[in-house]
PDB file with one MODEL, atoms N, CA, C and O in Angstrom:
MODEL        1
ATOM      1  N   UNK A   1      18.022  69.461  90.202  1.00  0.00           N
ATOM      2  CA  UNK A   1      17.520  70.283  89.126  1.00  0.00           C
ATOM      3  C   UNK A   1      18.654  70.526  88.138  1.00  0.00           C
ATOM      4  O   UNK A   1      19.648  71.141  88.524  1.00  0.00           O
ATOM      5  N   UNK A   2      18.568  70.084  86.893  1.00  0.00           N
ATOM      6  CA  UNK A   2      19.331  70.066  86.445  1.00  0.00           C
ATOM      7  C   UNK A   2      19.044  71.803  84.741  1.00  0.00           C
ATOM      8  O   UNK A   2      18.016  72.212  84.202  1.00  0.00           O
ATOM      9  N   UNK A   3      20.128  72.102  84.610  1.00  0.00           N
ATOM     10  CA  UNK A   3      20.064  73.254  83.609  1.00  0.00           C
ATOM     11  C   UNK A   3      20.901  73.383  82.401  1.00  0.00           C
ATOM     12  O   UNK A   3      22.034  72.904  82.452  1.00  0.00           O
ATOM     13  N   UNK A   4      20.481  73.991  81.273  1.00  0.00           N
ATOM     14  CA  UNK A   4      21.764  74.157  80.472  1.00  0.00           C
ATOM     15  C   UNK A   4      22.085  75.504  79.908  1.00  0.00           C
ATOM     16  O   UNK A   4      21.324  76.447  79.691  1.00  0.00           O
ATOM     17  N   UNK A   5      23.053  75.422  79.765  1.00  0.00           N
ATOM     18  CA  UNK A   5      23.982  76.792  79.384  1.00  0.00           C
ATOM     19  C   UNK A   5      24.566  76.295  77.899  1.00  0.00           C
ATOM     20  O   UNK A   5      25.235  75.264  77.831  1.00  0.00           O
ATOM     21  N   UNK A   6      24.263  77.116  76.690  1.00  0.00           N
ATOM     22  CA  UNK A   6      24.717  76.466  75.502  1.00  0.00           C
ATOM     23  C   UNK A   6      26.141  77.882  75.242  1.00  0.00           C
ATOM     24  O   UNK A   6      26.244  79.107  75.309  1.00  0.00           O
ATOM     25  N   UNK A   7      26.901  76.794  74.962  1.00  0.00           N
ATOM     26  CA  UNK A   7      28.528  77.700  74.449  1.00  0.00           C
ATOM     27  C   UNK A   7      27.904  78.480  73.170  1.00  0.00           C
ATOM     28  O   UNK A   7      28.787  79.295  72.903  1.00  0.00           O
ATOM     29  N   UNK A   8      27.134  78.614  72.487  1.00  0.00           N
ATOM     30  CA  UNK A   8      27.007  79.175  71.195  1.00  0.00           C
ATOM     31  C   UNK A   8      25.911  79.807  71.051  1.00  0.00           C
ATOM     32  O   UNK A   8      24.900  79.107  71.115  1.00  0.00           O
ATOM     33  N   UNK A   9      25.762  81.013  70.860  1.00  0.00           N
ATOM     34  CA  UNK A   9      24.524  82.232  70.504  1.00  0.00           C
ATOM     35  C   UNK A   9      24.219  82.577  69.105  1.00  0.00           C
ATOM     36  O   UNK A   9      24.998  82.551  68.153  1.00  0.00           O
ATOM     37  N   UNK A  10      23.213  82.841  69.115  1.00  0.00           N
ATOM     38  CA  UNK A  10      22.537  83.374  67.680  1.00  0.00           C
ATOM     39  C   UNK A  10      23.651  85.181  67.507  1.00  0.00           C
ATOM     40  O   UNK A  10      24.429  85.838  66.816  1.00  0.00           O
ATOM     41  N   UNK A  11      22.953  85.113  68.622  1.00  0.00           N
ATOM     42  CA  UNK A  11      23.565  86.965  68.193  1.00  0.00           C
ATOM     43  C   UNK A  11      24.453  87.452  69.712  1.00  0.00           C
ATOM     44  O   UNK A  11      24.101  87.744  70.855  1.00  0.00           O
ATOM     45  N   UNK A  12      25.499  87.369  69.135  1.00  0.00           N
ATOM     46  CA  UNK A  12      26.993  87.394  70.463  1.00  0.00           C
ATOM     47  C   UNK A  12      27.821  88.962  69.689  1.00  0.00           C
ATOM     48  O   UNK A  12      28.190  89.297  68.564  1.00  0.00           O
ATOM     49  N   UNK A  13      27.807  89.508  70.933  1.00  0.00           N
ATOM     50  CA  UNK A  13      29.216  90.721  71.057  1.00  0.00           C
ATOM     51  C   UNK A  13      30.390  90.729  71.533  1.00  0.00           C
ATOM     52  O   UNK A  13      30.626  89.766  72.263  1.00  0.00           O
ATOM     53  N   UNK A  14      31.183  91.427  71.398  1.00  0.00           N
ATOM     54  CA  UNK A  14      32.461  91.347  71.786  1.00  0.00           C
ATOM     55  C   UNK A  14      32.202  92.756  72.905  1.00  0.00           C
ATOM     56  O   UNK A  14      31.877  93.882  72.526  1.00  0.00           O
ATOM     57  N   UNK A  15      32.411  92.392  74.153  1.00  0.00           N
ATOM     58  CA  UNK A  15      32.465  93.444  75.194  1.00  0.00           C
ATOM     59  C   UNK A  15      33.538  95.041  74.498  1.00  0.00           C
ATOM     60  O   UNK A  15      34.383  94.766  73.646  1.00  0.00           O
ATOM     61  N   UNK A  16      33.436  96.110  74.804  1.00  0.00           N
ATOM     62  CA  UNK A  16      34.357  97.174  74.092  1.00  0.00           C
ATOM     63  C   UNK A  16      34.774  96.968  75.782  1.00  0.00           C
ATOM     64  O   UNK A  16      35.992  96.834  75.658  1.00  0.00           O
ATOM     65  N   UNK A  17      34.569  96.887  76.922  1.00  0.00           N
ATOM     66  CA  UNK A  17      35.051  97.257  78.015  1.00  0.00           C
ATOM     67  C   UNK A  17      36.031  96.018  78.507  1.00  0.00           C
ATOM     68  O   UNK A  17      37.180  96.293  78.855  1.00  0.00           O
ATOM     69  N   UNK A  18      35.518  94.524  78.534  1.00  0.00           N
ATOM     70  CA  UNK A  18      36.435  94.185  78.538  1.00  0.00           C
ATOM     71  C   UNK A  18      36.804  92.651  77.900  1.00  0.00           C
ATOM     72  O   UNK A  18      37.248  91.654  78.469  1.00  0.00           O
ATOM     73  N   UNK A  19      36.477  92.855  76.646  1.00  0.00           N
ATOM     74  CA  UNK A  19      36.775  91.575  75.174  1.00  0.00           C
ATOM     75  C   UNK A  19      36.108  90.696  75.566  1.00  0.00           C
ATOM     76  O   UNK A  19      36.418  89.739  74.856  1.00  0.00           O
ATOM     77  N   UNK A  20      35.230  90.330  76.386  1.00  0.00           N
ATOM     78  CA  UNK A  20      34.700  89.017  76.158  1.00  0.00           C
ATOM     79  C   UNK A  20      33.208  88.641  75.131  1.00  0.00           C
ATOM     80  O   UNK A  20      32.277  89.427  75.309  1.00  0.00           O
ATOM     81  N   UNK A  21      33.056  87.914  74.476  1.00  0.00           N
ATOM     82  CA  UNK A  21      31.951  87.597  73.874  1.00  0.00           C
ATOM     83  C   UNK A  21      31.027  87.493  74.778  1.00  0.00           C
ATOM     84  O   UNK A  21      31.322  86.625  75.599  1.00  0.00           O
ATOM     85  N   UNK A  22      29.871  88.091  75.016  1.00  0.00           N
ATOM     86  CA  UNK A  22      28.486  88.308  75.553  1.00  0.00           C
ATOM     87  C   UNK A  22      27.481  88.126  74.693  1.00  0.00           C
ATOM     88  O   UNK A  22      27.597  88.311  73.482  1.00  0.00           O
ATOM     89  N   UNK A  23      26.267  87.691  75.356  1.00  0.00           N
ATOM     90  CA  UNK A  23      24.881  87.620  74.405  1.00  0.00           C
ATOM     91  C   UNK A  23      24.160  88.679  74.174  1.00  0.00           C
ATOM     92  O   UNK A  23      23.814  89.409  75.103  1.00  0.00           O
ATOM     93  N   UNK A  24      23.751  88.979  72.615  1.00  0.00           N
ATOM     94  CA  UNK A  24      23.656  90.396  72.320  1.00  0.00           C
ATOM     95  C   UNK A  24      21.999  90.303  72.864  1.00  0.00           C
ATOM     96  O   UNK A  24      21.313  89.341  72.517  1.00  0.00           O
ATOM     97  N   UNK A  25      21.449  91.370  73.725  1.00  0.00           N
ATOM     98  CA  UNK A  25      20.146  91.648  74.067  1.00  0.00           C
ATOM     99  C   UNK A  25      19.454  91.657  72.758  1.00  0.00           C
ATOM    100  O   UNK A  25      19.231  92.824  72.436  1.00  0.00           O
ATOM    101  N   UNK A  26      18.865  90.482  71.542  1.00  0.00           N
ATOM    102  CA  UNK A  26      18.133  90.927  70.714  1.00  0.00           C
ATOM    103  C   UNK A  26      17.613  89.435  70.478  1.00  0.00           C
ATOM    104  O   UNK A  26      18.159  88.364  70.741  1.00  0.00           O
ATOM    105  N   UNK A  27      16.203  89.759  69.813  1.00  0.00           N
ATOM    106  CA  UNK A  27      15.840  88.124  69.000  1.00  0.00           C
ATOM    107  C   UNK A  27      15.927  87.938  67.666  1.00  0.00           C
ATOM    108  O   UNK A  27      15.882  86.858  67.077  1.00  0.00           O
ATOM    109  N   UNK A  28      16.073  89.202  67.124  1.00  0.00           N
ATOM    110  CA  UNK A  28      16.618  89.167  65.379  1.00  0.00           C
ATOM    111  C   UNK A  28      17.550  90.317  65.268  1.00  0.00           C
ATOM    112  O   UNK A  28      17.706  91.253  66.052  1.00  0.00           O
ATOM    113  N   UNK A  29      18.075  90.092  64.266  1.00  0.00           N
ATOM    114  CA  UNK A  29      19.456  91.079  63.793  1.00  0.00           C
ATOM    115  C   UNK A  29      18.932  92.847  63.968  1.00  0.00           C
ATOM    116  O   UNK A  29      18.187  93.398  63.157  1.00  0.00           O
ATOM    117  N   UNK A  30      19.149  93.097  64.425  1.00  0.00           N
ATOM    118  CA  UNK A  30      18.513  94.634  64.755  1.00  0.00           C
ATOM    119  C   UNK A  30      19.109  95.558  63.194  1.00  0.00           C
ATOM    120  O   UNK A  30      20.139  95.076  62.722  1.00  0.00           O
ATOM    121  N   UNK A  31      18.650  96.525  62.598  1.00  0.00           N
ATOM    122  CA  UNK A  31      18.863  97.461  61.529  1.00  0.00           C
ATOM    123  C   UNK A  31      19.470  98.494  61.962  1.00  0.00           C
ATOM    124  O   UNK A  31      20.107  99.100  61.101  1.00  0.00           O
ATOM    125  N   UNK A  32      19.513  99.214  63.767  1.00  0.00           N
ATOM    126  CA  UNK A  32      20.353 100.455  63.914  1.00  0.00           C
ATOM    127  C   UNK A  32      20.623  99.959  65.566  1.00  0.00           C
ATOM    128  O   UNK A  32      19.902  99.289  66.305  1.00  0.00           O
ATOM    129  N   UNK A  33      21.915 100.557  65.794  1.00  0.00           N
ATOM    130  CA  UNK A  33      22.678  99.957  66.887  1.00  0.00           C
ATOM    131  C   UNK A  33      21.551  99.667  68.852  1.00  0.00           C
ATOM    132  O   UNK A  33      20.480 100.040  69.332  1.00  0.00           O
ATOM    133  N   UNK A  34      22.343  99.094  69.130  1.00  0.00           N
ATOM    134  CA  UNK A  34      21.934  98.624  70.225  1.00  0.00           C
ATOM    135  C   UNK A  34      22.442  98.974  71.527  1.00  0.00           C
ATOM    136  O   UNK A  34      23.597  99.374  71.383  1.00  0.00           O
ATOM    137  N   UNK A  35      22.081  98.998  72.751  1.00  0.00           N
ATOM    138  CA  UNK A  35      22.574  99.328  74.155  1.00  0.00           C
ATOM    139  C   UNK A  35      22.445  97.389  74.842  1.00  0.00           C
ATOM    140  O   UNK A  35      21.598  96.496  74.879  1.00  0.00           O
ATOM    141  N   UNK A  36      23.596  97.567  75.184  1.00  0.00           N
ATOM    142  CA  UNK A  36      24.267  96.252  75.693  1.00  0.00           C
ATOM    143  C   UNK A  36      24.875  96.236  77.348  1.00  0.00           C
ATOM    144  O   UNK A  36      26.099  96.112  77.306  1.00  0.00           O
ATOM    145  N   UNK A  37      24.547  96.293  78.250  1.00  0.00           N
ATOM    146  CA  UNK A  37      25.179  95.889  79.667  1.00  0.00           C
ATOM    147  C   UNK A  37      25.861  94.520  79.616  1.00  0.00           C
ATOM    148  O   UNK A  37      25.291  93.487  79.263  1.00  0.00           O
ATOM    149  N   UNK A  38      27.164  94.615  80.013  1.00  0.00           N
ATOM    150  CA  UNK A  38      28.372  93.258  79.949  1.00  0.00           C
ATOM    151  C   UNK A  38      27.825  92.620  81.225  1.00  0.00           C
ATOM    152  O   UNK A  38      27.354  93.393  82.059  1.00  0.00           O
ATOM    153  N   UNK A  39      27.824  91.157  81.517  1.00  0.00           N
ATOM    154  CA  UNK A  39      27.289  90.773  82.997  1.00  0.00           C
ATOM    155  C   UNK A  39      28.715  90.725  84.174  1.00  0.00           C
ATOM    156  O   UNK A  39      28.796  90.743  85.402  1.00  0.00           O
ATOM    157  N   UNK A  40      29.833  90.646  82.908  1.00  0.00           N
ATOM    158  CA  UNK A  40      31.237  90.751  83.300  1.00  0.00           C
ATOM    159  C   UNK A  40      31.969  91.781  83.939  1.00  0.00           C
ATOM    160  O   UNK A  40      32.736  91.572  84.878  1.00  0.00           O
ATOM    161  N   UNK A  41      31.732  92.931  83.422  1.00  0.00           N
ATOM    162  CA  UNK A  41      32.067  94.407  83.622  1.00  0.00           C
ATOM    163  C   UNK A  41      31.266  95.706  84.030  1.00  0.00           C
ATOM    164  O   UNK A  41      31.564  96.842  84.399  1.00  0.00           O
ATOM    165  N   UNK A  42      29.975  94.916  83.760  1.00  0.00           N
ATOM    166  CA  UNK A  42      28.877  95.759  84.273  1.00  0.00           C
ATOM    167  C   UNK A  42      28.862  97.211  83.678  1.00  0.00           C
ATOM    168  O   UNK A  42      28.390  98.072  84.421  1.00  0.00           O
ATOM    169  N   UNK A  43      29.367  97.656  82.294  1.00  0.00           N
ATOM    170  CA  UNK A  43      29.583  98.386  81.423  1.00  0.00           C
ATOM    171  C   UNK A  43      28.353  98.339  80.395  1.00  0.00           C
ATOM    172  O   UNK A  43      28.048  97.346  79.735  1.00  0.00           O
ATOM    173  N   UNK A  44      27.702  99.570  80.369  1.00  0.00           N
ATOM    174  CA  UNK A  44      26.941  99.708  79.079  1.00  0.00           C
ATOM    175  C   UNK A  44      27.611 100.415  78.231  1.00  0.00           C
ATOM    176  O   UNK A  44      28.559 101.171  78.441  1.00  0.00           O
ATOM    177  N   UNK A  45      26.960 100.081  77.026  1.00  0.00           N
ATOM    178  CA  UNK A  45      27.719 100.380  75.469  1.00  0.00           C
ATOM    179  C   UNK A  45      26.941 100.465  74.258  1.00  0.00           C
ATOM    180  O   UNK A  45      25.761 100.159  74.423  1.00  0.00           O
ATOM    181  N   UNK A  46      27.304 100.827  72.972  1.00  0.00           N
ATOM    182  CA  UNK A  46      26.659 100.652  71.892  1.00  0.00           C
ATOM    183  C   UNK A  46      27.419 100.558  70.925  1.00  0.00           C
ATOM    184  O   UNK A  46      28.466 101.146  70.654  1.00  0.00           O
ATOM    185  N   UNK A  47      26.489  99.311  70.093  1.00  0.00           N
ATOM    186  CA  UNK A  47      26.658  98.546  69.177  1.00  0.00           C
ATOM    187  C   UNK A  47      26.047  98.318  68.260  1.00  0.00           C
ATOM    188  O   UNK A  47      24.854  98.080  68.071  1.00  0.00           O
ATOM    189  N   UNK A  48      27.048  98.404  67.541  1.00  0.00           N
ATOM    190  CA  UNK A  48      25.985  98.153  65.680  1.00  0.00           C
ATOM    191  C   UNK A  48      25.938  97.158  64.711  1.00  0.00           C
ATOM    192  O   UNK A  48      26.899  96.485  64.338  1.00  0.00           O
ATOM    193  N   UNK A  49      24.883  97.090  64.346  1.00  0.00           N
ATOM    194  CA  UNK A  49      24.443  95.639  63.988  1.00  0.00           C
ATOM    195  C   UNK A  49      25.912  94.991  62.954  1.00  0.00           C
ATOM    196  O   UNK A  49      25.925  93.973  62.262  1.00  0.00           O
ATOM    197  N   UNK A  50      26.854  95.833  63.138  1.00  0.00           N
ATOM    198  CA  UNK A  50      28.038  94.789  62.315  1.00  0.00           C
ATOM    199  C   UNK A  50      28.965  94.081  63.503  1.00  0.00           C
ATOM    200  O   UNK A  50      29.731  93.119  63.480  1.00  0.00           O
ATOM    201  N   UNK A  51      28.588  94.905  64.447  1.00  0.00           N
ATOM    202  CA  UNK A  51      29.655  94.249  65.707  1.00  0.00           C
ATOM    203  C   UNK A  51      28.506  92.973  65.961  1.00  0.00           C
ATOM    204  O   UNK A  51      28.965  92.065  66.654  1.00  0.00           O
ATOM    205  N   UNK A  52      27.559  92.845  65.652  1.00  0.00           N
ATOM    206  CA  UNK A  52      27.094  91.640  66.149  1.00  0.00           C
ATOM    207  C   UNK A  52      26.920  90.563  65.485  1.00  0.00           C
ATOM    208  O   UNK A  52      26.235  90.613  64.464  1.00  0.00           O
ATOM    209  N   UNK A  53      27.648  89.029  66.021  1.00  0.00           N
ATOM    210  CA  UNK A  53      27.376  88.038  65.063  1.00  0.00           C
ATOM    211  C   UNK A  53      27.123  86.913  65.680  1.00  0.00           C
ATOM    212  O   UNK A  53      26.969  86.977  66.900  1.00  0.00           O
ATOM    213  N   UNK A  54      27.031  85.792  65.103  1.00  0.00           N
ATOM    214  CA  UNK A  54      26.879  84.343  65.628  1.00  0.00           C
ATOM    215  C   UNK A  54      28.292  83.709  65.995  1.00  0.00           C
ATOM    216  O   UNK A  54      29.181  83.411  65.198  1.00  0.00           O
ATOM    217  N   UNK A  55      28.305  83.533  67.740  1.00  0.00           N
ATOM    218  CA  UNK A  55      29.481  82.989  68.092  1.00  0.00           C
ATOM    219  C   UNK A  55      29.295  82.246  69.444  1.00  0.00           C
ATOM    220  O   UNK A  55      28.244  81.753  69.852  1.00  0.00           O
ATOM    221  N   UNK A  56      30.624  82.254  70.127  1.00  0.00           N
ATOM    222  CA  UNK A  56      30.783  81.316  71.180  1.00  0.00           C
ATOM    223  C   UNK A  56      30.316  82.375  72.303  1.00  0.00           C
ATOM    224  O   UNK A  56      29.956  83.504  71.969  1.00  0.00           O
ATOM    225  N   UNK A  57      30.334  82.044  73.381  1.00  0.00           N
ATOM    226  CA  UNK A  57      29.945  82.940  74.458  1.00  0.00           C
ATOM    227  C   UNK A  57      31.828  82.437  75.410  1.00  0.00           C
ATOM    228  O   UNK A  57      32.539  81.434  75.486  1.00  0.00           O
ATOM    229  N   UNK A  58      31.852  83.601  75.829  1.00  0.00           N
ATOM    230  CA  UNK A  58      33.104  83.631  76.575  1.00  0.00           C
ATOM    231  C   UNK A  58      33.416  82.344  78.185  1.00  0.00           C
ATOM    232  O   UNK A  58      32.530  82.277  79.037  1.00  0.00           O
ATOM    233  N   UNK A  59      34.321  81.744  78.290  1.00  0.00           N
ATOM    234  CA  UNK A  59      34.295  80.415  79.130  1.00  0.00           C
ATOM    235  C   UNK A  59      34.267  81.335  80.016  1.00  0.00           C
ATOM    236  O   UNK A  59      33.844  80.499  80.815  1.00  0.00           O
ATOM    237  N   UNK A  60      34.339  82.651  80.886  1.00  0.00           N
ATOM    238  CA  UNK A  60      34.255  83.448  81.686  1.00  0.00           C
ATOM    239  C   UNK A  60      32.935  83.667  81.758  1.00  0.00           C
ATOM    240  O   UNK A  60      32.500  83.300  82.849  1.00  0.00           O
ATOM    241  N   UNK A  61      32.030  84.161  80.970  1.00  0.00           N
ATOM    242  CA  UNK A  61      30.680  84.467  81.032  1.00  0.00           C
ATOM    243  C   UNK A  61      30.249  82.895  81.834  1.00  0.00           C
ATOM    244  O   UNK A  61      29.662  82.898  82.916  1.00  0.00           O
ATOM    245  N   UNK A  62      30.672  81.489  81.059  1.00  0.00           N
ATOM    246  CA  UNK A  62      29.378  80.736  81.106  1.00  0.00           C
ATOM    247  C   UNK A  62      30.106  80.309  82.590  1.00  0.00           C
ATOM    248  O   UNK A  62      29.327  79.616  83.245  1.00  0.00           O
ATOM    249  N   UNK A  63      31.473  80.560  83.320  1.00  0.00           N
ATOM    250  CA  UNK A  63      31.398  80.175  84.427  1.00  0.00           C
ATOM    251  C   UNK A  63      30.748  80.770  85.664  1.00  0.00           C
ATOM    252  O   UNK A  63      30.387  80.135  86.654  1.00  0.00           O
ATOM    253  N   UNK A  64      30.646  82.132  85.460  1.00  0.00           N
ATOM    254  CA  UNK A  64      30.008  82.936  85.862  1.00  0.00           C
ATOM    255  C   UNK A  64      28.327  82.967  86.435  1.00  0.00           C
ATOM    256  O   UNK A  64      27.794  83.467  87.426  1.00  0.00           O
ATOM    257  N   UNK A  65      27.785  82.103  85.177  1.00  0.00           N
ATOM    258  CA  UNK A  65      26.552  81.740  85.324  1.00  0.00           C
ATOM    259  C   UNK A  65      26.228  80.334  85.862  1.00  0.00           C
ATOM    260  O   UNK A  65      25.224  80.040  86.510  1.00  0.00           O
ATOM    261  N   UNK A  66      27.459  79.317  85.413  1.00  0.00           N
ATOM    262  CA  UNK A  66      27.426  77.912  86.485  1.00  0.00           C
ATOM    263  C   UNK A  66      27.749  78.611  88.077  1.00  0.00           C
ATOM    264  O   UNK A  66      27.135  78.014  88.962  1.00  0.00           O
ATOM    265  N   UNK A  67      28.247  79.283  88.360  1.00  0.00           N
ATOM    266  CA  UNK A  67      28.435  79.775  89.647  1.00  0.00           C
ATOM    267  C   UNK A  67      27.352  80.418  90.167  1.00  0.00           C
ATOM    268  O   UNK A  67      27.286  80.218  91.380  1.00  0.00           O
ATOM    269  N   UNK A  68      26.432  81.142  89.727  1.00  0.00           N
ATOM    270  CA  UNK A  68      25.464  81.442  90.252  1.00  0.00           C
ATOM    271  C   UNK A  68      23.972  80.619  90.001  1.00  0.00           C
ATOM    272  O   UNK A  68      22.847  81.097  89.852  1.00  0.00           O
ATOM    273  N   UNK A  69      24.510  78.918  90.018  1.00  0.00           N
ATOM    274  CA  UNK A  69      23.174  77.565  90.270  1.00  0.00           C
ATOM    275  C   UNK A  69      22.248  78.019  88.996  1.00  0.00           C
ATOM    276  O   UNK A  69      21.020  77.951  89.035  1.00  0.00           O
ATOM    277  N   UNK A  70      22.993  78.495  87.852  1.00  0.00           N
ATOM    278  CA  UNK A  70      21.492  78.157  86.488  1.00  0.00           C
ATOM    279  C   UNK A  70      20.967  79.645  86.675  1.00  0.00           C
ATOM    280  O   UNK A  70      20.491  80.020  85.604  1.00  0.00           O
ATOM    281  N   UNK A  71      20.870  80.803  87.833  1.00  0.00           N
ATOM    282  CA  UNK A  71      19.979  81.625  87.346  1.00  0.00           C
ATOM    283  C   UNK A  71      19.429  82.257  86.116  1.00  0.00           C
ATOM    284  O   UNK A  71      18.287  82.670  85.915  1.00  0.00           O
ATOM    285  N   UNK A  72      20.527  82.249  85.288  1.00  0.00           N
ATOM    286  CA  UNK A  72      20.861  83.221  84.396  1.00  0.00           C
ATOM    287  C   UNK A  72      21.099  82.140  82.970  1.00  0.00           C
ATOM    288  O   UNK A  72      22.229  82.111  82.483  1.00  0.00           O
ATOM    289  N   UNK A  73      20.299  81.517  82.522  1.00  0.00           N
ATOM    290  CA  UNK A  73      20.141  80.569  81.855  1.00  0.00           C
ATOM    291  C   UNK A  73      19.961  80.952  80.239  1.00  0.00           C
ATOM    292  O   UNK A  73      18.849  81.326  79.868  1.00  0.00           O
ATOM    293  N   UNK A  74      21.192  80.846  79.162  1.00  0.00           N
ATOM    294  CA  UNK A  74      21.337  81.391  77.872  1.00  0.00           C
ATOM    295  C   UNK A  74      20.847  80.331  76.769  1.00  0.00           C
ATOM    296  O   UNK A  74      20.962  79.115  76.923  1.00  0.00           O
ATOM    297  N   UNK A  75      20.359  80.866  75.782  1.00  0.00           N
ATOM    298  CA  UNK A  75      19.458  78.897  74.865  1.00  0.00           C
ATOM    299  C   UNK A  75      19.540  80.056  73.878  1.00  0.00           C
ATOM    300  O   UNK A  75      19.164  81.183  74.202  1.00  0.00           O
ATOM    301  N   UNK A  76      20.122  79.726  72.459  1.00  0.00           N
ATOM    302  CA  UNK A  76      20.241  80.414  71.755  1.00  0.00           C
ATOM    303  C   UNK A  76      19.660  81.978  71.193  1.00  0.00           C
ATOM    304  O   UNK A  76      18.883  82.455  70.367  1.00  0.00           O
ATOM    305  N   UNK A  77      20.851  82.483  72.516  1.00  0.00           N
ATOM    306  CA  UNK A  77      20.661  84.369  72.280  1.00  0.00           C
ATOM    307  C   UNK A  77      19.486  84.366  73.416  1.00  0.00           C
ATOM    308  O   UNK A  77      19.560  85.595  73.420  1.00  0.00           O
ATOM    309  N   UNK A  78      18.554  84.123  74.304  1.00  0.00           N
ATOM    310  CA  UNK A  78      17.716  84.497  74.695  1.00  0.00           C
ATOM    311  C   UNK A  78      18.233  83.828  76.182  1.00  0.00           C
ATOM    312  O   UNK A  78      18.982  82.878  76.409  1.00  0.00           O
ATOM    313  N   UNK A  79      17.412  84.858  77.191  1.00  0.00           N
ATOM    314  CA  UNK A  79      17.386  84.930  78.607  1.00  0.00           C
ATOM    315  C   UNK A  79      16.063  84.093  78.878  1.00  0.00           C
ATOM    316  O   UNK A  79      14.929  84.436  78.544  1.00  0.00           O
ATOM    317  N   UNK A  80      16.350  83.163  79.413  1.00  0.00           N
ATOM    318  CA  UNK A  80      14.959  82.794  80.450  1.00  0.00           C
ATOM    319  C   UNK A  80      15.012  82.603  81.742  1.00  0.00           C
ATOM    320  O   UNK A  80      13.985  82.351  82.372  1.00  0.00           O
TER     321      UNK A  80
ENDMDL
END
């Protein structure tokens, strides 16, 4: 079974707990801030739609998710 994990998100954060780029929980640019859980740090937070932009996802995040066999499967900005 094969899966993919794409390095690049529509809408990516920068962790405040601990710097890594994460995928921002949204499907369009949100207008007033957001609540974000890191999968890294397990830290919730809030964020406003300027901290969020189009970027890479952290080589920590996506090993994280090759390590746990595809569960957690990222396709631009969205969880399936």
């Amino acid at each position: 079974m094969a899966f993919f994990i794409s390095n690049t998100c529509d809408f990516t954060i920068r962790c405040k707990g601990c710097n890594e780029n994460i995928n921002a929980p949204v499907g369009t640019m949100p207008s007033s801030w957001i609540i974000a859980a890191c999968p890294l740090c397990q830290e919730k937070r809030r964020y406003l739609p300027t901290e969020i932009f189009r970027g890479r996802l952290s080589q920590k995040l996506i090993e994280k998710m090759q390590a746990a066999g595809g569960a957690m499967i990222i396709k631009n900005g969205t969880d399936n």
